[in-house]
PDB file of C-alpha atoms in Angstrom:
ATOM      1  CA  MET A   7     -50.548   8.183  73.509  1.00  0.00           C
ATOM      2  CA  ASN A   8     -54.206   7.622  73.256  1.00  0.00           C
ATOM      3  CA  ALA A   9     -56.105   5.653  70.223  1.00  0.00           C
ATOM      4  CA  THR A  10     -57.069   8.641  68.640  1.00  0.00           C
ATOM      5  CA  ALA A  11     -53.846   9.717  68.095  1.00  0.00           C
ATOM      6  CA  THR A  12     -52.719   6.237  67.282  1.00  0.00           C
ATOM      7  CA  PHE A  13     -55.494   5.390  64.802  1.00  0.00           C
ATOM      8  CA  SER A  14     -54.095   9.062  62.957  1.00  0.00           C
ATOM      9  CA  ILE A  15     -50.589   7.950  62.575  1.00  0.00           C
ATOM     10  CA  SER A  16     -51.982   4.421  61.291  1.00  0.00           C
ATOM     11  CA  TYR A  17     -54.195   6.451  58.955  1.00  0.00           C
ATOM     12  CA  PHE A  18     -51.358   8.672  57.916  1.00  0.00           C
ATOM     13  CA  VAL A  19     -49.003   6.279  57.053  1.00  0.00           C
ATOM     14  CA  ILE A  20     -51.395   4.216  55.038  1.00  0.00           C
ATOM     15  CA  ILE A  21     -51.607   7.554  52.733  1.00  0.00           C
ATOM     16  CA  LEU A  22     -48.301   7.536  52.799  1.00  0.00           C
ATOM     17  CA  VAL A  23     -47.919   3.751  51.318  1.00  0.00           C
ATOM     18  CA  LEU A  24     -50.709   4.461  48.749  1.00  0.00           C
ATOM     19  CA  LEU A  25     -49.385   7.558  47.568  1.00  0.00           C
ATOM     20  CA  LEU A  26     -45.800   6.154  47.430  1.00  0.00           C
ATOM     21  CA  LEU A  27     -47.328   2.953  46.110  1.00  0.00           C
ATOM     22  CA  ALA A  28     -49.499   5.254  43.293  1.00  0.00           C
ATOM     23  CA  ILE A  29     -46.311   7.091  42.391  1.00  0.00           C
ATOM     24  CA  VAL A  30     -44.013   3.973  41.569  1.00  0.00           C
ATOM     25  CA  ILE A  31     -47.294   2.097  39.526  1.00  0.00           C
ATOM     26  CA  TYR A  32     -47.289   5.582  37.504  1.00  0.00           C
ATOM     27  CA  LEU A  33     -43.264   5.664  36.944  1.00  0.00           C
ATOM     28  CA  ILE A  34     -43.464   2.208  35.662  1.00  0.00           C
ATOM     29  CA  LEU A  35     -46.410   3.020  33.135  1.00  0.00           C
ATOM     30  CA  ARG A  36     -44.247   5.850  31.710  1.00  0.00           C
ATOM     31  CA  LEU A  37     -41.238   3.699  31.602  1.00  0.00           C
ATOM     32  CA  ILE A  38     -43.222   1.198  29.662  1.00  0.00           C
ATOM     33  CA  ASN A  39     -44.729   3.889  27.473  1.00  0.00           C
ATOM     34  CA  ALA A  40     -41.360   4.966  26.932  1.00  0.00           C
ATOM     35  CA  GLU A  41     -40.076   1.957  25.835  1.00  0.00           C
ATOM     36  CA  ARG A  42     -42.533   1.472  23.782  1.00  0.00           C
ATOM     37  CA  LYS A  43     -42.362   4.492  22.097  1.00  0.00           C
ATOM     38  CA  ASN A  44     -38.770   4.020  21.772  1.00  0.00           C
ATOM     39  CA  THR A  45     -39.691   0.830  19.732  1.00  0.00           C
ATOM     40  CA  GLU A  46     -41.553   1.989  17.480  1.00  0.00           C
ATOM     41  CA  VAL A  47     -39.220   5.043  16.347  1.00  0.00           C
ATOM     42  CA  ALA A  48     -36.533   2.128  16.754  1.00  0.00           C
ATOM     43  CA  HIS A  49     -38.860  -0.240  13.971  1.00  0.00           C
ATOM     44  CA  GLN A  50     -39.739   3.522  11.812  1.00  0.00           C
ATOM     45  CA  PHE A  51     -35.791   4.547  11.682  1.00  0.00           C
ATOM     46  CA  GLN A  52     -35.613   1.114   9.902  1.00  0.00           C
ATOM     47  CA  LEU A  53     -37.785   1.269   7.760  1.00  0.00           C
ATOM     48  CA  LEU A  54     -36.516   4.779   6.755  1.00  0.00           C
ATOM     49  CA  GLU A  55     -33.179   3.639   6.501  1.00  0.00           C
ATOM     50  CA  GLY A  56     -33.911   0.586   4.325  1.00  0.00           C
ATOM     51  CA  LYS A  57     -36.251   2.928   1.932  1.00  0.00           C
ATOM     52  CA  ILE A  58     -32.791   5.515   1.948  1.00  0.00           C
ATOM     53  CA  ASN A  59     -30.999   2.866   1.130  1.00  0.00           C
ATOM     54  CA  THR A  60     -33.038   1.496  -1.907  1.00  0.00           C
ATOM     55  CA  LEU A  61     -33.675   5.300  -3.221  1.00  0.00           C
ATOM     56  CA  GLN A  62     -29.397   5.641  -2.986  1.00  0.00           C
ATOM     57  CA  LEU A  63     -28.653   2.451  -4.727  1.00  0.00           C
ATOM     58  CA  GLU A  64     -31.371   3.064  -7.264  1.00  0.00           C
ATOM     59  CA  THR A  65     -30.247   6.400  -7.983  1.00  0.00           C
ATOM     60  CA  LEU A  66     -26.945   5.376  -8.104  1.00  0.00           C
ATOM     61  CA  GLU A  67     -27.686   2.143 -11.049  1.00  0.00           C
ATOM     62  CA  SER A  68     -29.804   4.610 -12.829  1.00  0.00           C
ATOM     63  CA  LYS A  69     -26.788   6.672 -13.356  1.00  0.00           C
ATOM     64  CA  LEU A  70     -24.712   4.219 -14.505  1.00  0.00           C
ATOM     65  CA  ASN A  71     -25.809   2.350 -17.345  1.00  0.00           C
ATOM     66  CA  PRO A  72     -26.361   5.877 -19.596  1.00  0.00           C
ATOM     67  CA  HIS A  73     -22.680   6.134 -18.169  1.00  0.00           C
ATOM     68  CA  LEU A  74     -21.933   2.827 -19.861  1.00  0.00           C
ATOM     69  CA  PHE A  75     -23.965   3.457 -22.571  1.00  0.00           C
ATOM     70  CA  LYS A  76     -21.945   6.449 -23.323  1.00  0.00           C
ATOM     71  CA  ASN A  77     -18.473   4.886 -23.108  1.00  0.00           C
ATOM     72  CA  ILE A  78     -19.260   1.770 -25.239  1.00  0.00           C
ATOM     73  CA  LEU A  79     -20.630   3.597 -28.513  1.00  0.00           C
ATOM     74  CA  ASN A  80     -17.757   5.961 -28.277  1.00  0.00           C
ATOM     75  CA  SER A  81     -15.438   2.939 -27.966  1.00  0.00           C
ATOM     76  CA  ILE A  82     -17.267   1.577 -31.021  1.00  0.00           C
ATOM     77  CA  GLN A  83     -17.584   4.880 -33.026  1.00  0.00           C
ATOM     78  CA  SER A  84     -13.377   5.192 -32.508  1.00  0.00           C
ATOM     79  CA  HIS A  85     -12.636   2.514 -34.837  1.00  0.00           C
ATOM     80  CA  ALA A  86     -15.481   1.678 -37.232  1.00  0.00           C
ATOM     81  CA  TYR A  87     -13.285  -0.824 -39.256  1.00  0.00           C
ATOM     82  CA  GLN A  88     -14.379  -3.262 -36.048  1.00  0.00           C
ATOM     83  CA  THR A  89     -17.641  -2.093 -35.716  1.00  0.00           C
ATOM     84  CA  TYR A  90     -19.345  -6.024 -37.269  1.00  0.00           C
ATOM     85  CA  PHE A  91     -17.063  -7.531 -34.169  1.00  0.00           C
ATOM     86  CA  ALA A  92     -17.777  -4.919 -31.291  1.00  0.00           C
ATOM     87  CA  LEU A  93     -21.320  -4.897 -32.144  1.00  0.00           C
ATOM     88  CA  ASP A  94     -21.785  -8.668 -31.757  1.00  0.00           C
ATOM     89  CA  LYS A  95     -20.052  -8.331 -28.119  1.00  0.00           C
ATOM     90  CA  LEU A  96     -22.456  -5.461 -27.439  1.00  0.00           C
ATOM     91  CA  SER A  97     -25.371  -7.430 -28.188  1.00  0.00           C
ATOM     92  CA  ASN A  98     -24.433  -9.304 -25.441  1.00  0.00           C
ATOM     93  CA  VAL A  99     -23.500  -6.393 -22.941  1.00  0.00           C
ATOM     94  CA  LEU A 100     -26.858  -4.902 -23.790  1.00  0.00           C
ATOM     95  CA  ASP A 101     -29.063  -8.197 -22.974  1.00  0.00           C
ATOM     96  CA  TYR A 102     -27.512  -8.302 -20.128  1.00  0.00           C
ATOM     97  CA  ILE A 103     -27.661  -4.638 -18.917  1.00  0.00           C
ATOM     98  CA  LEU A 104     -31.837  -4.842 -20.157  1.00  0.00           C
ATOM     99  CA  TYR A 105     -32.619  -7.473 -18.739  1.00  0.00           C
ATOM    100  CA  ASP A 106     -30.011  -9.395 -15.777  1.00  0.00           C
ATOM    101  CA  SER A 107     -28.787  -6.198 -14.063  1.00  0.00           C
ATOM    102  CA  ARG A 108     -32.474  -5.183 -13.187  1.00  0.00           C
ATOM    103  CA  ASN A 109     -32.526  -8.429 -10.967  1.00  0.00           C
ATOM    104  CA  LYS A 110     -31.221  -7.392  -7.394  1.00  0.00           C
ATOM    105  CA  TYR A 111     -27.892 -10.121  -7.832  1.00  0.00           C
ATOM    106  CA  VAL A 112     -26.694 -11.932 -10.251  1.00  0.00           C
ATOM    107  CA  THR A 113     -24.552 -15.042 -10.421  1.00  0.00           C
ATOM    108  CA  PRO A 114     -20.540 -14.550 -10.749  1.00  0.00           C
ATOM    109  CA  LYS A 115     -20.864 -16.741 -13.870  1.00  0.00           C
ATOM    110  CA  GLU A 116     -22.688 -13.916 -15.592  1.00  0.00           C
ATOM    111  CA  GLU A 117     -20.841 -10.955 -14.468  1.00  0.00           C
ATOM    112  CA  ILE A 118     -17.718 -12.255 -15.213  1.00  0.00           C
ATOM    113  CA  GLU A 119     -19.343 -12.901 -19.054  1.00  0.00           C
ATOM    114  CA  PHE A 120     -20.092  -9.771 -19.000  1.00  0.00           C
ATOM    115  CA  ALA A 121     -16.572  -7.910 -18.038  1.00  0.00           C
ATOM    116  CA  LEU A 122     -14.812 -10.335 -20.829  1.00  0.00           C
ATOM    117  CA  ASN A 123     -17.658  -9.081 -23.451  1.00  0.00           C
ATOM    118  CA  LEU A 124     -16.901  -5.483 -22.486  1.00  0.00           C
ATOM    119  CA  ILE A 125     -13.170  -6.112 -22.275  1.00  0.00           C
ATOM    120  CA  GLU A 126     -13.307  -7.354 -26.010  1.00  0.00           C
ATOM    121  CA  ILE A 127     -15.381  -3.843 -26.821  1.00  0.00           C
ATOM    122  CA  ASN A 128     -12.719  -1.930 -24.822  1.00  0.00           C
ATOM    123  CA  LYS A 129      -9.669  -3.829 -26.892  1.00  0.00           C
ATOM    124  CA  ILE A 130     -10.461  -1.844 -29.728  1.00  0.00           C
ATOM    125  CA  LYS A 131      -9.313   1.641 -28.798  1.00  0.00           C
ATOM    126  CA  VAL A 132      -5.783  -0.181 -27.861  1.00  0.00           C
ATOM    127  CA  SER A 133      -2.465  -0.485 -29.795  1.00  0.00           C
ATOM    128  CA  PRO A 134      -1.375  -3.910 -31.384  1.00  0.00           C
ATOM    129  CA  LEU A 135       1.377  -3.334 -29.324  1.00  0.00           C
ATOM    130  CA  PHE A 136      -0.198  -2.712 -26.505  1.00  0.00           C
ATOM    131  CA  GLU A 137      -0.136  -5.608 -23.115  1.00  0.00           C
ATOM    132  CA  LEU A 138      -3.674  -6.678 -22.303  1.00  0.00           C
ATOM    133  CA  LYS A 139      -3.486  -9.337 -19.952  1.00  0.00           C
ATOM    134  CA  ILE A 140      -6.778 -11.117 -18.761  1.00  0.00           C
ATOM    135  CA  LYS A 141      -6.567 -14.051 -16.767  1.00  0.00           C
ATOM    136  CA  SER A 142      -9.486 -16.253 -15.374  1.00  0.00           C
ATOM    137  CA  LYS A 143      -9.493 -18.790 -12.072  1.00  0.00           C
ATOM    138  CA  ILE A 144     -12.325 -20.107 -11.315  1.00  0.00           C
ATOM    139  CA  LYS A 145     -13.531 -23.091  -9.555  1.00  0.00           C
ATOM    140  CA  GLU A 146     -17.040 -23.979 -11.614  1.00  0.00           C
ATOM    141  CA  SER A 147     -17.876 -26.373  -8.728  1.00  0.00           C
ATOM    142  CA  GLU A 148     -18.081 -24.134  -6.252  1.00  0.00           C
ATOM    143  CA  PRO A 149     -21.323 -23.774  -4.729  1.00  0.00           C
ATOM    144  CA  LEU A 150     -22.463 -19.992  -5.245  1.00  0.00           C
ATOM    145  CA  TYR A 151     -20.672 -19.503  -8.413  1.00  0.00           C
ATOM    146  CA  GLU A 152     -23.986 -20.097 -10.573  1.00  0.00           C
ATOM    147  CA  GLN A 153     -26.264 -18.667  -7.727  1.00  0.00           C
ATOM    148  CA  LYS A 154     -27.649 -15.319  -7.413  1.00  0.00           C
ATOM    149  CA  PHE A 155     -25.707 -13.339  -4.705  1.00  0.00           C
ATOM    150  CA  LEU A 156     -23.587 -10.904  -7.057  1.00  0.00           C
ATOM    151  CA  ALA A 157     -24.492  -7.358  -7.871  1.00  0.00           C
ATOM    152  CA  PRO A 158     -24.970  -6.905 -11.212  1.00  0.00           C
ATOM    153  CA  LEU A 159     -22.268  -4.451 -13.154  1.00  0.00           C
ATOM    154  CA  ILE A 160     -19.937  -4.660 -10.527  1.00  0.00           C
ATOM    155  CA  SER A 161     -17.108  -4.957 -12.324  1.00  0.00           C
ATOM    156  CA  ILE A 162     -17.251  -2.170 -14.558  1.00  0.00           C
ATOM    157  CA  ASP A 163     -15.645   0.763 -13.266  1.00  0.00           C
ATOM    158  CA  LEU A 164     -12.505  -1.102 -12.106  1.00  0.00           C
ATOM    159  CA  ILE A 165     -12.228  -2.260 -15.641  1.00  0.00           C
ATOM    160  CA  GLU A 166     -12.747   1.080 -17.086  1.00  0.00           C
ATOM    161  CA  ASN A 167     -10.658   3.348 -14.205  1.00  0.00           C
ATOM    162  CA  ALA A 168      -7.951   1.026 -15.686  1.00  0.00           C
ATOM    163  CA  PHE A 169      -8.557   1.748 -20.099  1.00  0.00           C
ATOM    164  CA  LYS A 170      -9.436   5.378 -18.572  1.00  0.00           C
ATOM    165  CA  HIS A 171      -5.804   5.283 -16.792  1.00  0.00           C
ATOM    166  CA  ALA A 172      -3.425   3.724 -19.388  1.00  0.00           C
ATOM    167  CA  ASP A 173      -1.751   5.584 -22.352  1.00  0.00           C
ATOM    168  CA  LEU A 174      -3.509   2.624 -24.863  1.00  0.00           C
ATOM    169  CA  GLN A 175      -0.977   3.791 -27.278  1.00  0.00           C
ATOM    170  CA  SER A 176       1.951   3.095 -25.518  1.00  0.00           C
ATOM    171  CA  ALA A 177       4.303  -0.018 -26.333  1.00  0.00           C
ATOM    172  CA  ASP A 178       5.382  -0.620 -23.122  1.00  0.00           C
ATOM    173  CA  ALA A 179       2.218  -0.249 -20.974  1.00  0.00           C
ATOM    174  CA  PHE A 180      -0.371  -2.727 -19.718  1.00  0.00           C
ATOM    175  CA  ILE A 181      -3.622  -3.723 -18.388  1.00  0.00           C
ATOM    176  CA  SER A 182      -3.848  -6.635 -16.247  1.00  0.00           C
ATOM    177  CA  ILE A 183      -7.457  -7.772 -15.336  1.00  0.00           C
ATOM    178  CA  VAL A 184      -7.530 -11.629 -13.117  1.00  0.00           C
ATOM    179  CA  PHE A 185     -11.008 -12.778 -12.496  1.00  0.00           C
ATOM    180  CA  GLU A 186     -11.004 -15.435  -9.404  1.00  0.00           C
ATOM    181  CA  PHE A 187     -13.820 -17.314  -7.273  1.00  0.00           C
ATOM    182  CA  LYS A 188     -12.732 -19.528  -4.638  1.00  0.00           C
ATOM    183  CA  GLU A 189     -14.081 -20.668  -1.803  1.00  0.00           C
ATOM    184  CA  SER A 190     -17.336 -18.516  -2.627  1.00  0.00           C
ATOM    185  CA  THR A 191     -15.714 -15.525  -2.686  1.00  0.00           C
ATOM    186  CA  PHE A 192     -15.377 -13.307  -5.535  1.00  0.00           C
ATOM    187  CA  TYR A 193     -12.298 -11.775  -6.358  1.00  0.00           C
ATOM    188  CA  LEU A 194     -11.546  -8.879  -9.022  1.00  0.00           C
ATOM    189  CA  THR A 195      -7.839  -7.498  -9.728  1.00  0.00           C
ATOM    190  CA  VAL A 196      -7.080  -5.053 -12.190  1.00  0.00           C
ATOM    191  CA  SER A 197      -3.734  -3.209 -12.547  1.00  0.00           C
ATOM    192  CA  ASN A 198      -2.107  -0.721 -15.491  1.00  0.00           C
ATOM    193  CA  LYS A 199       0.870   1.071 -15.885  1.00  0.00           C
ATOM    194  CA  ILE A 200      -0.227   4.883 -15.208  1.00  0.00           C
ATOM    195  CA  SER A 201       0.017   6.974 -18.186  1.00  0.00           C
ATOM    196  CA  ASN A 202       2.449  10.146 -18.147  1.00  0.00           C
ATOM    197  CA  ARG A 203      -0.602  12.018 -19.921  1.00  0.00           C
ATOM    198  CA  SER A 204      -3.707  13.333 -17.810  1.00  0.00           C
ATOM    199  CA  PRO A 205      -7.121  11.552 -18.549  1.00  0.00           C
ATOM    200  CA  MET A 206      -9.607  14.090 -20.930  1.00  0.00           C
ATOM    201  CA  LYS A 207     -11.965  14.901 -18.494  1.00  0.00           C
ATOM    202  CA  LYS A 208     -15.225  14.925 -20.152  1.00  0.00           C
ATOM    203  CA  GLU A 209     -18.379  16.873 -18.974  1.00  0.00           C
ATOM    204  CA  LYS A 210     -20.928  14.641 -17.034  1.00  0.00           C
ATOM    205  CA  SER A 211     -18.248  11.831 -16.771  1.00  0.00           C
ATOM    206  CA  GLY A 212     -16.907   9.955 -13.953  1.00  0.00           C
ATOM    207  CA  ILE A 213     -18.869   8.584 -11.530  1.00  0.00           C
ATOM    208  CA  GLY A 214     -16.512   5.329 -11.139  1.00  0.00           C
ATOM    209  CA  ILE A 215     -15.425   4.402  -8.237  1.00  0.00           C
ATOM    210  CA  ASP A 216     -17.129   6.352  -5.411  1.00  0.00           C
ATOM    211  CA  THR A 217     -20.607   4.618  -7.030  1.00  0.00           C
ATOM    212  CA  LEU A 218     -18.712   1.482  -6.692  1.00  0.00           C
ATOM    213  CA  GLU A 219     -17.683   2.185  -3.271  1.00  0.00           C
ATOM    214  CA  LYS A 220     -21.533   3.220  -2.327  1.00  0.00           C
ATOM    215  CA  ARG A 221     -22.904   1.052  -3.972  1.00  0.00           C
ATOM    216  CA  LEU A 222     -20.692  -1.935  -1.972  1.00  0.00           C
ATOM    217  CA  LYS A 223     -21.667  -0.424   1.161  1.00  0.00           C
ATOM    218  CA  ILE A 224     -25.263  -0.771   0.738  1.00  0.00           C
ATOM    219  CA  ILE A 225     -25.398  -4.081  -0.288  1.00  0.00           C
ATOM    220  CA  TYR A 226     -22.744  -6.253   0.925  1.00  0.00           C
ATOM    221  CA  LYS A 227     -21.751  -4.011   4.315  1.00  0.00           C
ATOM    222  CA  ASP A 228     -19.027  -5.368   5.976  1.00  0.00           C
ATOM    223  CA  ASN A 229     -18.717  -8.213   3.396  1.00  0.00           C
ATOM    224  CA  PHE A 230     -16.790  -6.574   1.437  1.00  0.00           C
ATOM    225  CA  LYS A 231     -12.877  -5.105   0.842  1.00  0.00           C
ATOM    226  CA  LEU A 232     -11.652  -2.377  -1.810  1.00  0.00           C
ATOM    227  CA  ASP A 233      -8.657  -2.189  -1.863  1.00  0.00           C
ATOM    228  CA  ARG A 234      -6.727   0.742  -3.460  1.00  0.00           C
ATOM    229  CA  PHE A 235      -2.812   1.051  -4.292  1.00  0.00           C
ATOM    230  CA  ILE A 236       0.578   2.373  -6.212  1.00  0.00           C
ATOM    231  CA  GLU A 237       3.389   0.682  -6.590  1.00  0.00           C
ATOM    232  CA  LYS A 238       6.149   2.634  -8.682  1.00  0.00           C
ATOM    233  CA  ASP A 239       4.372   3.483 -11.918  1.00  0.00           C
ATOM    234  CA  ILE A 240       0.986   0.906 -11.470  1.00  0.00           C
ATOM    235  CA  TYR A 241      -2.106   1.535 -10.036  1.00  0.00           C
ATOM    236  CA  ILE A 242      -3.762  -1.411  -8.483  1.00  0.00           C
ATOM    237  CA  THR A 243      -6.972  -2.165  -7.372  1.00  0.00           C
ATOM    238  CA  HIS A 244      -8.220  -5.078  -5.415  1.00  0.00           C
ATOM    239  CA  LEU A 245     -11.972  -6.353  -4.956  1.00  0.00           C
ATOM    240  CA  LYS A 246     -13.018  -9.204  -2.425  1.00  0.00           C
ATOM    241  CA  ILE A 247     -16.943  -9.837  -2.181  1.00  0.00           C
ATOM    242  CA  ASN A 248     -17.034 -12.994   0.638  1.00  0.00           C
ATOM    243  CA  LEU A 249     -20.618 -14.145  -0.976  1.00  0.00           C
ATOM    244  CA  LEU A 250     -21.140 -16.703   1.663  1.00  0.00           C
ATOM    245  CA  GLU A 251     -20.973 -15.027   4.259  1.00  0.00           C
ATOM    246  CA  HIS A 252     -23.465 -12.524   3.089  1.00  0.00           C
ATOM    247  CA  LYS A 253     -25.182 -15.413   1.931  1.00  0.00           C
ATOM    248  CA  THR A 254     -25.526 -16.372   5.721  1.00  0.00           C
ATOM    249  CA  LYS A 255     -26.673 -12.744   6.626  1.00  0.00           C
ATOM    250  CA  MET A 256     -29.602 -12.338   4.060  1.00  0.00           C
ATOM    251  CA  LEU A 257     -31.093 -15.829   4.741  1.00  0.00           C
ATOM    252  CA  ALA A 258     -30.980 -14.711   9.482  1.00  0.00           C
ATOM    253  CA  ILE A 259     -32.350 -11.470   8.158  1.00  0.00           C
ATOM    254  CA  GLY A 260     -35.353 -12.762   5.727  1.00  0.00           C
TER     255      GLY A 260
END
């Protein structure tokens, strides 16, 4: 092989190597650009998801408050002779709805006090023979008991559902509501004997449990548990929210 042929082969090899190197560099640049775009898309998706969750939560809460007002006023109207007592409790409820519930979070203490006032208003609908059992198992020394990590109005749906589906004029019926706060965990257990009569269905009423589940999923992700079941003729709902885990994840994100 002469020198000219050897040079031609060497030149061809160099051109081929340079071409392959250019292709490799081009592919690397395309890969880097694709990863950058994927990162931007993922970031935009997270922002969009956050906006959607916020919008969903605001929509749910905007539906919740008018529904609550309507039920409270219906309760007061049904027994005018107890209006003074009911209005006193209503004043506390309205303060909570108008001011405290506008915050993203309230303390477990504030939410429980609100729920107890709400129960007092609902009591005017029941027969004097009706058994209404309210228990509070609270450790006030718990660190998170007076810290704002509990979503406001989270107890409404379970309580109102019990009053809706129990036979309030029956002597052998009952409603049991138990509040508990221990180890930085909020518990609410509501049970009632199911009425043989179908609850009255009102137009545009009944946001209820569906709203609660949506709010819990948006706010607490996997840091809550909501169980609903029937034992014989007793309907039981149990809500558990681990505020310590929720707080830890919030601090990690923020």
